[in-house]
Short mmCIF file of C-alpha atoms in Angstrom, two decimals:
data_model
loop_
_atom_site.label_atom_id
_atom_site.label_comp_id
_atom_site.label_asym_id
_atom_site.label_seq_id
_atom_site.Cartn_x
_atom_site.Cartn_y
_atom_site.Cartn_z
CA MET A 83 0.23 0.09 -0.04
CA LEU A 84 3.00 2.12 0.61
CA SER A 85 4.67 2.04 -2.79
CA VAL A 86 0.86 3.19 -4.36
CA ILE A 87 0.49 5.87 -2.27
CA VAL A 88 3.70 7.04 -3.19
CA LEU A 89 3.62 6.17 -7.05
CA LEU A 90 1.12 8.35 -6.73
CA ALA A 91 3.52 10.98 -4.81
CA PHE A 92 5.72 11.21 -7.93
CA VAL A 93 3.16 10.76 -10.54
CA LEU A 94 1.51 14.21 -9.64
CA PRO A 95 3.22 17.86 -10.25
CA GLN A 96 4.36 18.42 -7.09
CA ALA A 97 2.65 21.43 -6.22
CA VAL A 98 0.36 18.83 -6.28
CA SER A 99 1.68 16.15 -4.48
CA PRO A 100 2.74 17.55 -1.48
CA GLN A 101 3.60 14.53 -0.14
CA ALA A 102 6.46 14.47 -2.69
CA PRO A 103 10.09 13.85 -0.90
CA ILE A 104 11.60 17.09 -1.41
CA ARG A 105 15.45 15.65 -3.92
CA LEU A 106 18.67 17.68 -2.35
CA GLY A 107 21.81 16.96 -4.43
CA ASP A 108 21.66 16.59 -8.24
CA ALA A 109 22.29 12.05 -7.62
CA ALA A 110 18.78 11.73 -5.52
CA ARG A 111 17.61 14.33 -8.76
CA ARG A 112 18.42 11.50 -11.24
CA LEU A 113 16.93 8.84 -9.77
CA SER A 114 13.94 7.69 -11.53
CA LEU A 115 10.44 7.04 -9.81
CA GLY A 116 11.13 3.13 -9.35
CA ASP A 117 14.48 4.42 -7.13
CA MET A 118 12.61 6.57 -5.28
CA VAL A 119 9.36 4.42 -4.56
CA ALA A 120 11.96 1.21 -3.55
CA ILE A 121 13.83 3.93 -1.22
CA ALA A 122 10.65 4.27 -0.14
CA ASP A 123 9.35 0.96 0.97
CA ALA A 124 13.14 0.55 2.70
CA ALA A 125 12.55 3.50 5.01
CA ALA A 126 8.93 1.98 5.65
CA ALA A 127 11.19 -0.05 7.94
CA MET A 128 11.17 2.07 10.95
CA GLY A 129 7.79 2.91 10.43
CA SER A 130 7.14 6.24 8.82
CA ALA A 131 7.48 7.46 5.49
CA VAL A 132 10.48 9.96 3.83
CA TRP A 133 9.63 14.30 3.63
CA LEU A 134 13.49 14.77 2.58
CA VAL A 135 16.11 12.12 0.09
CA ALA A 136 19.94 13.64 -0.38
CA ALA A 137 22.97 12.36 -2.46
CA GLU A 138 25.50 14.45 -3.17
CA ASP A 139 27.86 12.64 -6.51
CA GLY A 140 30.97 11.93 -4.63
CA ARG A 141 33.00 8.61 -4.03
CA LEU A 142 29.56 6.43 -4.11
CA ASN A 143 27.42 8.64 -6.29
CA SER A 144 28.39 10.13 -10.00
CA PRO A 145 26.15 10.08 -13.59
CA SER A 146 28.56 7.40 -15.40
CA ARG A 147 28.27 4.65 -11.96
CA GLY A 148 24.38 5.94 -11.19
CA VAL A 149 23.37 6.73 -8.03
CA HIS A 150 24.09 3.69 -4.72
CA ALA A 151 24.23 6.11 -0.92
CA VAL A 152 21.08 7.80 -0.37
CA GLU A 153 19.85 9.82 2.91
CA ALA A 154 16.30 9.55 3.35
CA TYR A 155 14.96 12.18 6.47
CA GLN A 156 11.87 10.77 7.85
CA PRO A 157 9.20 12.92 9.67
CA PRO A 158 10.17 15.08 12.96
CA GLN A 159 9.59 13.76 16.29
CA THR A 160 10.13 17.01 18.25
CA THR A 161 8.68 20.60 16.47
CA THR A 162 9.14 23.99 17.64
CA ALA A 163 8.40 26.83 17.16
CA ASP A 164 12.00 27.20 15.61
CA LEU A 165 13.67 23.40 16.10
CA ARG A 166 12.97 20.56 14.56
CA ARG A 167 14.92 17.26 14.84
CA GLY A 168 14.12 13.72 13.85
CA THR A 169 16.00 10.25 12.11
CA GLY A 170 16.56 9.32 9.19
CA THR A 171 17.99 6.16 6.73
CA LEU A 172 21.03 5.50 4.72
CA ILE A 173 20.01 3.53 2.24
CA VAL A 174 22.15 1.67 -0.18
CA LYS A 175 21.55 -0.28 -3.67
CA SER A 176 21.84 -3.62 -2.47
CA PRO A 177 21.41 -6.79 -4.68
CA MET A 178 20.43 -8.58 -1.81
CA SER A 179 17.30 -7.31 -2.48
CA ALA A 180 14.00 -7.40 -3.86
CA THR A 181 13.60 -4.18 -4.45
CA GLY A 182 17.71 -3.52 -5.03
CA TRP A 183 17.62 -1.15 -2.49
CA SER A 184 18.38 -2.03 1.62
CA MET A 185 18.75 -0.12 4.79
CA GLN A 186 21.91 -0.40 6.16
CA SER A 187 22.20 2.38 9.16
CA THR A 188 20.36 5.02 10.78
CA PHE A 189 21.71 9.02 11.71
CA ASN A 190 20.20 11.94 13.71
CA TRP A 191 18.95 15.75 12.63
CA ALA A 192 17.76 18.27 13.74
CA GLN A 193 16.23 21.98 11.47
CA VAL A 194 16.94 24.88 13.02
CA ARG A 195 14.17 27.57 11.07
CA ILE A 196 15.58 30.77 9.37
CA ALA A 197 13.11 33.47 10.23
CA ASP A 198 10.27 34.58 8.23
CA ARG A 199 10.45 31.01 6.77
CA ASP A 200 8.65 27.64 7.28
CA PHE A 201 10.56 24.21 7.67
CA GLY A 202 9.47 23.21 4.41
CA ASP A 203 10.42 25.67 2.46
CA ILE A 204 14.18 24.57 1.29
CA ARG A 205 14.44 25.97 -2.20
CA SER A 206 18.43 24.73 -2.96
CA ASP A 207 21.09 22.58 -2.47
CA ARG A 208 22.44 25.47 -0.34
CA ASP A 209 19.82 26.89 1.22
CA VAL A 210 20.87 27.81 4.60
CA ASN A 211 16.86 26.10 5.55
CA ARG A 212 17.94 23.02 5.26
CA PRO A 213 18.09 20.20 7.99
CA LEU A 214 21.85 19.30 8.50
CA THR A 215 22.88 15.13 10.90
CA VAL A 216 23.56 14.88 14.11
CA SER A 217 26.52 13.34 15.67
CA GLY A 218 26.50 13.14 19.96
CA ARG A 219 24.07 13.92 22.73
CA LEU A 220 23.10 18.02 22.06
CA ARG A 221 20.14 19.71 23.71
CA ASP A 222 17.97 21.80 21.73
CA ASN A 223 19.65 24.94 22.85
CA GLU A 224 23.16 24.16 22.24
CA VAL A 225 22.06 22.99 18.51
CA LEU A 226 19.75 26.52 18.30
CA GLY A 227 22.81 28.11 19.75
CA LEU A 228 25.12 26.73 17.84
CA VAL A 229 23.23 27.22 14.79
CA ARG A 230 22.17 30.72 14.87
CA PHE A 231 26.29 31.30 15.78
CA VAL A 232 27.63 30.20 12.32
CA ARG A 233 24.77 31.69 10.83
CA GLY A 234 25.66 35.21 12.44
CA GLY A 235 29.08 34.26 10.76
CA PRO A 236 31.75 34.98 13.15
CA PRO A 237 35.25 35.24 12.72
CA VAL A 238 37.91 32.02 12.01
CA PRO A 239 41.43 32.52 13.91
CA GLN A 240 43.12 31.35 10.24
CA PRO A 241 41.44 34.21 8.63
CA GLU A 242 43.36 32.85 5.74
CA VAL A 243 40.86 29.59 5.46
CA VAL A 244 37.40 32.03 4.08
CA PRO A 245 36.87 35.57 2.33
CA GLY A 246 36.96 38.10 4.92
CA GLY A 247 38.35 35.82 8.00
CA HIS A 248 34.76 35.29 8.78
CA VAL A 249 32.27 32.06 8.44
CA PRO A 250 30.33 32.60 5.35
CA ALA A 251 26.76 33.42 6.22
CA ASP A 252 24.81 31.68 3.09
CA TRP A 253 27.24 27.78 3.52
CA PRO A 254 24.82 26.12 4.88
CA ILE A 255 25.53 23.79 7.18
CA MET A 256 25.86 20.57 6.94
CA SER A 257 26.78 18.20 10.20
CA ILE A 258 27.31 19.23 13.10
CA SER A 259 29.37 15.93 16.40
CA ARG A 260 29.25 16.26 19.81
CA GLY A 261 33.64 16.08 21.18
CA THR A 262 34.94 15.64 24.13
CA GLU A 263 35.67 19.47 24.83
CA THR A 264 34.60 21.14 20.75
CA PHE A 265 32.19 20.35 18.38
CA LYS A 266 33.23 20.06 14.75
CA VAL A 267 30.67 21.87 12.18
CA LEU A 268 31.49 21.52 8.53
CA LEU A 269 29.69 23.58 6.13
CA ARG A 270 28.80 23.38 2.00
CA ALA A 271 31.67 25.80 0.47
CA GLU A 272 31.29 24.41 -3.07
CA LYS A 273 31.08 21.48 -5.05
CA ARG A 274 33.57 18.45 -3.44
CA GLU A 275 34.63 21.19 -0.67
CA ALA A 276 33.93 21.68 3.22
CA LEU A 277 34.65 24.16 5.83
CA VAL A 278 35.59 22.30 8.82
CA LEU A 279 34.78 24.47 12.70
CA ASP A 280 35.78 23.60 15.84
CA LEU A 281 33.54 25.31 18.09
CA ARG A 282 33.91 25.92 22.09
CA ASN A 283 30.97 26.78 24.52
CA GLU A 284 31.85 28.20 27.17
CA ASN A 285 29.04 29.81 30.15
CA ASN A 286 26.98 29.88 27.13
CA ALA A 287 29.48 31.62 24.86
CA TRP A 288 30.54 30.49 21.69
CA SER A 289 33.90 30.64 19.57
CA VAL A 290 35.73 28.87 16.97
CA VAL A 291 38.87 27.40 18.02
CA SER A 292 39.78 26.13 14.02
CA ALA A 293 39.16 26.34 10.64
CA ALA A 294 39.69 24.66 7.92
CA MET A 295 38.41 24.35 3.48
CA VAL A 296 38.96 20.43 2.77
CA SER A 297 37.78 18.27 0.27
CA ILE A 298 34.85 15.66 0.38
CA ASP A 299 33.64 12.95 -1.42
#
């Protein structure tokens, strides 16, 4: 039954069918209708539908080799005025699966809404309103404070790393993770590049400890 519902969602135009998942990334947009239905079925093993599918070109995905791994974001489990959080599944191509796709692992995600924008208002791959993945235990106030601090364009200790010596406010945050003493933040720069920040929170005051540009696959 789920496959029929998802199939109808993709056959109808997105404007008419809000059930159709948002697609982020060139690889996600190349997925066929059959792939999208199979991905939704694989994610349904977690007991819910999919509202967003993300897949970038890189080591696993390319126009020549096809799409082999996607992130399927499932509906939020908690929602406040400015923050919502949920879980997602990493879905991979699997010759052992009857549908060709299977769930490999799960992840946590969060989304901090931009003022005057809805959570579902995601206009491009580089929209800063997009959700991000979360690793480690972060309280809601930590997620909100960290994301708002980074979006505010703070200075970095290595000013030569980024233009103007500040974190570009229009670079979307892709992931945050909690370490022993610092928080690591990855922002999408240009294709195949990311800005990695180490942040510290002392007495509710955030600061950038280090910044570096890295290549990503």
